């Protein structure tokens, strides 16, 4: 199988806290993770970024130029979104950092059951924050 390509959103507020959601689906089920999503086949990066920001954060129309590219990451998981036995998942992730002016009602609950804001130091200290999320701050 081929890798999936995705965008992760490392969202900060003006106090420097980072938004993480508690994952309700695979992979990374039950851990705190930054918002993000897969890029669809034939979807341009700009369109994917705008769609993912809307789907994950509830912010319509945000352009990719509003964020800072943070690099390319690899996420390897032993499980998969369908829960099928013995099928792993490999993501190639484009990380984008953005700072929000307002944190009122940010986040949608399709992928995450709840959201919290953590300082990078607190995020790194927690055992329930996924290692792939921690990698953005190391």
PDB file of C-alpha atoms in Angstrom:
ATOM      1  CA  UNK A   1       0.000   0.000   0.000  1.00  0.00           C
ATOM      2  CA  UNK A   2       1.120   3.550  -0.602  1.00  0.00           C
ATOM      3  CA  UNK A   3       1.496   6.272   2.018  1.00  0.00           C
ATOM      4  CA  UNK A   4      -1.305   8.731   2.658  1.00  0.00           C
ATOM      5  CA  UNK A   5      -0.539  12.443   2.441  1.00  0.00           C
ATOM      6  CA  UNK A   6      -2.040  14.717   5.067  1.00  0.00           C
ATOM      7  CA  UNK A   7      -1.930  18.159   6.635  1.00  0.00           C
ATOM      8  CA  UNK A   8      -1.593  18.673  10.386  1.00  0.00           C
ATOM      9  CA  UNK A   9      -2.591  21.995  11.908  1.00  0.00           C
ATOM     10  CA  UNK A  10      -0.480  23.171  14.820  1.00  0.00           C
ATOM     11  CA  UNK A  11      -2.833  25.834  16.126  1.00  0.00           C
ATOM     12  CA  UNK A  12      -1.695  28.319  18.774  1.00  0.00           C
ATOM     13  CA  UNK A  13      -3.379  31.166  20.576  1.00  0.00           C
ATOM     14  CA  UNK A  14      -1.652  34.449  21.407  1.00  0.00           C
ATOM     15  CA  UNK A  15      -0.644  33.068  24.821  1.00  0.00           C
ATOM     16  CA  UNK A  16       1.387  30.371  23.044  1.00  0.00           C
ATOM     17  CA  UNK A  17      -0.926  27.500  23.983  1.00  0.00           C
ATOM     18  CA  UNK A  18      -1.532  24.742  21.439  1.00  0.00           C
ATOM     19  CA  UNK A  19      -4.892  23.196  20.533  1.00  0.00           C
ATOM     20  CA  UNK A  20      -5.142  19.404  20.821  1.00  0.00           C
ATOM     21  CA  UNK A  21      -8.166  17.173  20.478  1.00  0.00           C
ATOM     22  CA  UNK A  22      -8.908  13.805  22.073  1.00  0.00           C
ATOM     23  CA  UNK A  23      -9.081  11.340  19.166  1.00  0.00           C
ATOM     24  CA  UNK A  24     -12.292   9.379  18.800  1.00  0.00           C
ATOM     25  CA  UNK A  25     -11.158   7.258  15.827  1.00  0.00           C
ATOM     26  CA  UNK A  26      -8.186   5.299  14.496  1.00  0.00           C
ATOM     27  CA  UNK A  27      -5.312   5.706  14.147  1.00  0.00           C
ATOM     28  CA  UNK A  28      -4.212   7.316  17.411  1.00  0.00           C
ATOM     29  CA  UNK A  29      -7.560   6.522  19.055  1.00  0.00           C
ATOM     30  CA  UNK A  30      -7.786   7.773  22.640  1.00  0.00           C
ATOM     31  CA  UNK A  31      -4.803  10.129  22.498  1.00  0.00           C
ATOM     32  CA  UNK A  32      -4.486  13.906  22.314  1.00  0.00           C
ATOM     33  CA  UNK A  33      -3.504  14.991  18.821  1.00  0.00           C
ATOM     34  CA  UNK A  34      -3.353  18.170  16.766  1.00  0.00           C
ATOM     35  CA  UNK A  35      -6.171  18.649  14.229  1.00  0.00           C
ATOM     36  CA  UNK A  36      -5.523  17.583  10.659  1.00  0.00           C
ATOM     37  CA  UNK A  37      -6.699  15.489   7.758  1.00  0.00           C
ATOM     38  CA  UNK A  38      -5.879  13.617   4.583  1.00  0.00           C
ATOM     39  CA  UNK A  39      -5.378  15.276   1.245  1.00  0.00           C
ATOM     40  CA  UNK A  40      -7.734  13.767  -1.335  1.00  0.00           C
ATOM     41  CA  UNK A  41      -6.565  12.472  -4.704  1.00  0.00           C
ATOM     42  CA  UNK A  42      -6.376  15.318  -7.259  1.00  0.00           C
ATOM     43  CA  UNK A  43      -6.965  17.903  -4.523  1.00  0.00           C
ATOM     44  CA  UNK A  44      -4.639  20.906  -4.676  1.00  0.00           C
ATOM     45  CA  UNK A  45      -2.745  21.803  -1.489  1.00  0.00           C
ATOM     46  CA  UNK A  46      -4.467  25.173  -1.163  1.00  0.00           C
ATOM     47  CA  UNK A  47      -7.910  23.592  -1.477  1.00  0.00           C
ATOM     48  CA  UNK A  48      -6.987  20.793   0.937  1.00  0.00           C
ATOM     49  CA  UNK A  49      -5.718  23.254   3.538  1.00  0.00           C
ATOM     50  CA  UNK A  50      -8.904  25.357   3.363  1.00  0.00           C
ATOM     51  CA  UNK A  51     -11.124  22.247   3.542  1.00  0.00           C
ATOM     52  CA  UNK A  52      -9.215  20.719   6.473  1.00  0.00           C
ATOM     53  CA  UNK A  53      -9.234  23.979   8.473  1.00  0.00           C
ATOM     54  CA  UNK A  54     -12.994  24.209   7.975  1.00  0.00           C
ATOM     55  CA  UNK A  55     -13.634  20.517   8.736  1.00  0.00           C
ATOM     56  CA  UNK A  56     -11.368  20.359  11.794  1.00  0.00           C
ATOM     57  CA  UNK A  57     -11.636  23.853  13.269  1.00  0.00           C
ATOM     58  CA  UNK A  58     -14.883  25.240  11.879  1.00  0.00           C
ATOM     59  CA  UNK A  59     -13.106  28.192  10.258  1.00  0.00           C
ATOM     60  CA  UNK A  60     -14.266  28.758   6.684  1.00  0.00           C
ATOM     61  CA  UNK A  61     -12.123  30.223   3.934  1.00  0.00           C
ATOM     62  CA  UNK A  62      -8.704  30.279   5.611  1.00  0.00           C
ATOM     63  CA  UNK A  63      -5.940  30.310   3.027  1.00  0.00           C
ATOM     64  CA  UNK A  64      -2.731  28.347   3.314  1.00  0.00           C
ATOM     65  CA  UNK A  65      -0.752  31.595   3.101  1.00  0.00           C
ATOM     66  CA  UNK A  66      -2.121  32.466   6.575  1.00  0.00           C
ATOM     67  CA  UNK A  67      -0.048  29.626   8.055  1.00  0.00           C
ATOM     68  CA  UNK A  68       3.680  28.919   8.295  1.00  0.00           C
ATOM     69  CA  UNK A  69       4.953  25.671   6.804  1.00  0.00           C
ATOM     70  CA  UNK A  70       6.630  23.707   9.590  1.00  0.00           C
ATOM     71  CA  UNK A  71       8.139  20.858   7.645  1.00  0.00           C
ATOM     72  CA  UNK A  72       7.534  17.345   6.446  1.00  0.00           C
ATOM     73  CA  UNK A  73       6.944  14.525   8.948  1.00  0.00           C
ATOM     74  CA  UNK A  74       6.289  10.781   8.790  1.00  0.00           C
ATOM     75  CA  UNK A  75       3.662   9.135  10.972  1.00  0.00           C
ATOM     76  CA  UNK A  76       3.672   5.347  11.201  1.00  0.00           C
ATOM     77  CA  UNK A  77       0.850   3.495  12.963  1.00  0.00           C
ATOM     78  CA  UNK A  78       0.332  -0.201  13.633  1.00  0.00           C
ATOM     79  CA  UNK A  79      -3.430   0.159  13.086  1.00  0.00           C
ATOM     80  CA  UNK A  80      -5.654   1.818  10.491  1.00  0.00           C
ATOM     81  CA  UNK A  81      -8.845   3.879  10.283  1.00  0.00           C
ATOM     82  CA  UNK A  82     -10.979   0.788   9.577  1.00  0.00           C
ATOM     83  CA  UNK A  83      -9.584  -1.334  12.401  1.00  0.00           C
ATOM     84  CA  UNK A  84      -8.652  -4.084   9.926  1.00  0.00           C
ATOM     85  CA  UNK A  85      -6.226  -6.666  11.287  1.00  0.00           C
ATOM     86  CA  UNK A  86      -2.548  -6.524  10.338  1.00  0.00           C
ATOM     87  CA  UNK A  87      -2.832  -3.396   8.180  1.00  0.00           C
ATOM     88  CA  UNK A  88      -0.634  -0.514   9.249  1.00  0.00           C
ATOM     89  CA  UNK A  89      -0.878   3.131   8.220  1.00  0.00           C
ATOM     90  CA  UNK A  90       1.863   5.359   6.840  1.00  0.00           C
ATOM     91  CA  UNK A  91       1.264   9.116   6.584  1.00  0.00           C
ATOM     92  CA  UNK A  92       3.505  11.715   4.981  1.00  0.00           C
ATOM     93  CA  UNK A  93       2.462  14.862   6.840  1.00  0.00           C
ATOM     94  CA  UNK A  94       2.780  18.519   5.897  1.00  0.00           C
ATOM     95  CA  UNK A  95       2.793  20.480   9.153  1.00  0.00           C
ATOM     96  CA  UNK A  96       1.384  24.006   9.201  1.00  0.00           C
ATOM     97  CA  UNK A  97       1.629  26.367  12.163  1.00  0.00           C
ATOM     98  CA  UNK A  98      -1.014  29.044  12.634  1.00  0.00           C
ATOM     99  CA  UNK A  99      -1.999  31.465  15.362  1.00  0.00           C
ATOM    100  CA  UNK A 100      -5.645  32.326  15.941  1.00  0.00           C
ATOM    101  CA  UNK A 101      -6.820  35.758  17.007  1.00  0.00           C
ATOM    102  CA  UNK A 102      -9.825  34.257  18.781  1.00  0.00           C
ATOM    103  CA  UNK A 103     -10.217  30.807  20.305  1.00  0.00           C
ATOM    104  CA  UNK A 104     -13.980  31.042  20.786  1.00  0.00           C
ATOM    105  CA  UNK A 105     -15.744  27.863  19.647  1.00  0.00           C
ATOM    106  CA  UNK A 106     -12.781  26.421  17.757  1.00  0.00           C
ATOM    107  CA  UNK A 107     -12.966  22.747  16.882  1.00  0.00           C
ATOM    108  CA  UNK A 108     -15.432  20.280  15.462  1.00  0.00           C
ATOM    109  CA  UNK A 109     -16.310  16.994  17.053  1.00  0.00           C
ATOM    110  CA  UNK A 110     -16.270  14.513  14.163  1.00  0.00           C
ATOM    111  CA  UNK A 111     -12.700  13.370  14.843  1.00  0.00           C
ATOM    112  CA  UNK A 112     -12.221  14.552  18.440  1.00  0.00           C
ATOM    113  CA  UNK A 113     -14.463  14.171  21.495  1.00  0.00           C
ATOM    114  CA  UNK A 114     -13.120  17.306  23.196  1.00  0.00           C
ATOM    115  CA  UNK A 115     -10.396  19.930  22.886  1.00  0.00           C
ATOM    116  CA  UNK A 116      -7.934  21.529  25.276  1.00  0.00           C
ATOM    117  CA  UNK A 117      -5.276  24.230  25.030  1.00  0.00           C
ATOM    118  CA  UNK A 118      -1.836  23.265  26.376  1.00  0.00           C
ATOM    119  CA  UNK A 119       1.487  25.030  26.551  1.00  0.00           C
ATOM    120  CA  UNK A 120       4.166  23.218  24.558  1.00  0.00           C
ATOM    121  CA  UNK A 121       5.871  22.318  27.846  1.00  0.00           C
ATOM    122  CA  UNK A 122       2.681  20.786  29.268  1.00  0.00           C
ATOM    123  CA  UNK A 123       2.013  18.979  25.991  1.00  0.00           C
ATOM    124  CA  UNK A 124       5.481  17.395  26.034  1.00  0.00           C
ATOM    125  CA  UNK A 125       5.100  16.346  29.681  1.00  0.00           C
ATOM    126  CA  UNK A 126       1.830  14.446  29.219  1.00  0.00           C
ATOM    127  CA  UNK A 127       1.807  10.702  28.580  1.00  0.00           C
ATOM    128  CA  UNK A 128      -1.555  10.857  26.785  1.00  0.00           C
ATOM    129  CA  UNK A 129      -0.373  13.230  24.033  1.00  0.00           C
ATOM    130  CA  UNK A 130       0.620  11.179  20.990  1.00  0.00           C
ATOM    131  CA  UNK A 131       4.329  11.061  20.137  1.00  0.00           C
ATOM    132  CA  UNK A 132       3.605  12.289  16.608  1.00  0.00           C
ATOM    133  CA  UNK A 133       2.108  15.460  18.075  1.00  0.00           C
ATOM    134  CA  UNK A 134       5.023  15.891  20.468  1.00  0.00           C
ATOM    135  CA  UNK A 135       7.424  15.716  17.499  1.00  0.00           C
ATOM    136  CA  UNK A 136       6.257  19.150  16.348  1.00  0.00           C
ATOM    137  CA  UNK A 137       7.711  20.685  19.523  1.00  0.00           C
ATOM    138  CA  UNK A 138      11.049  18.876  19.787  1.00  0.00           C
TER     139      UNK A 138
END
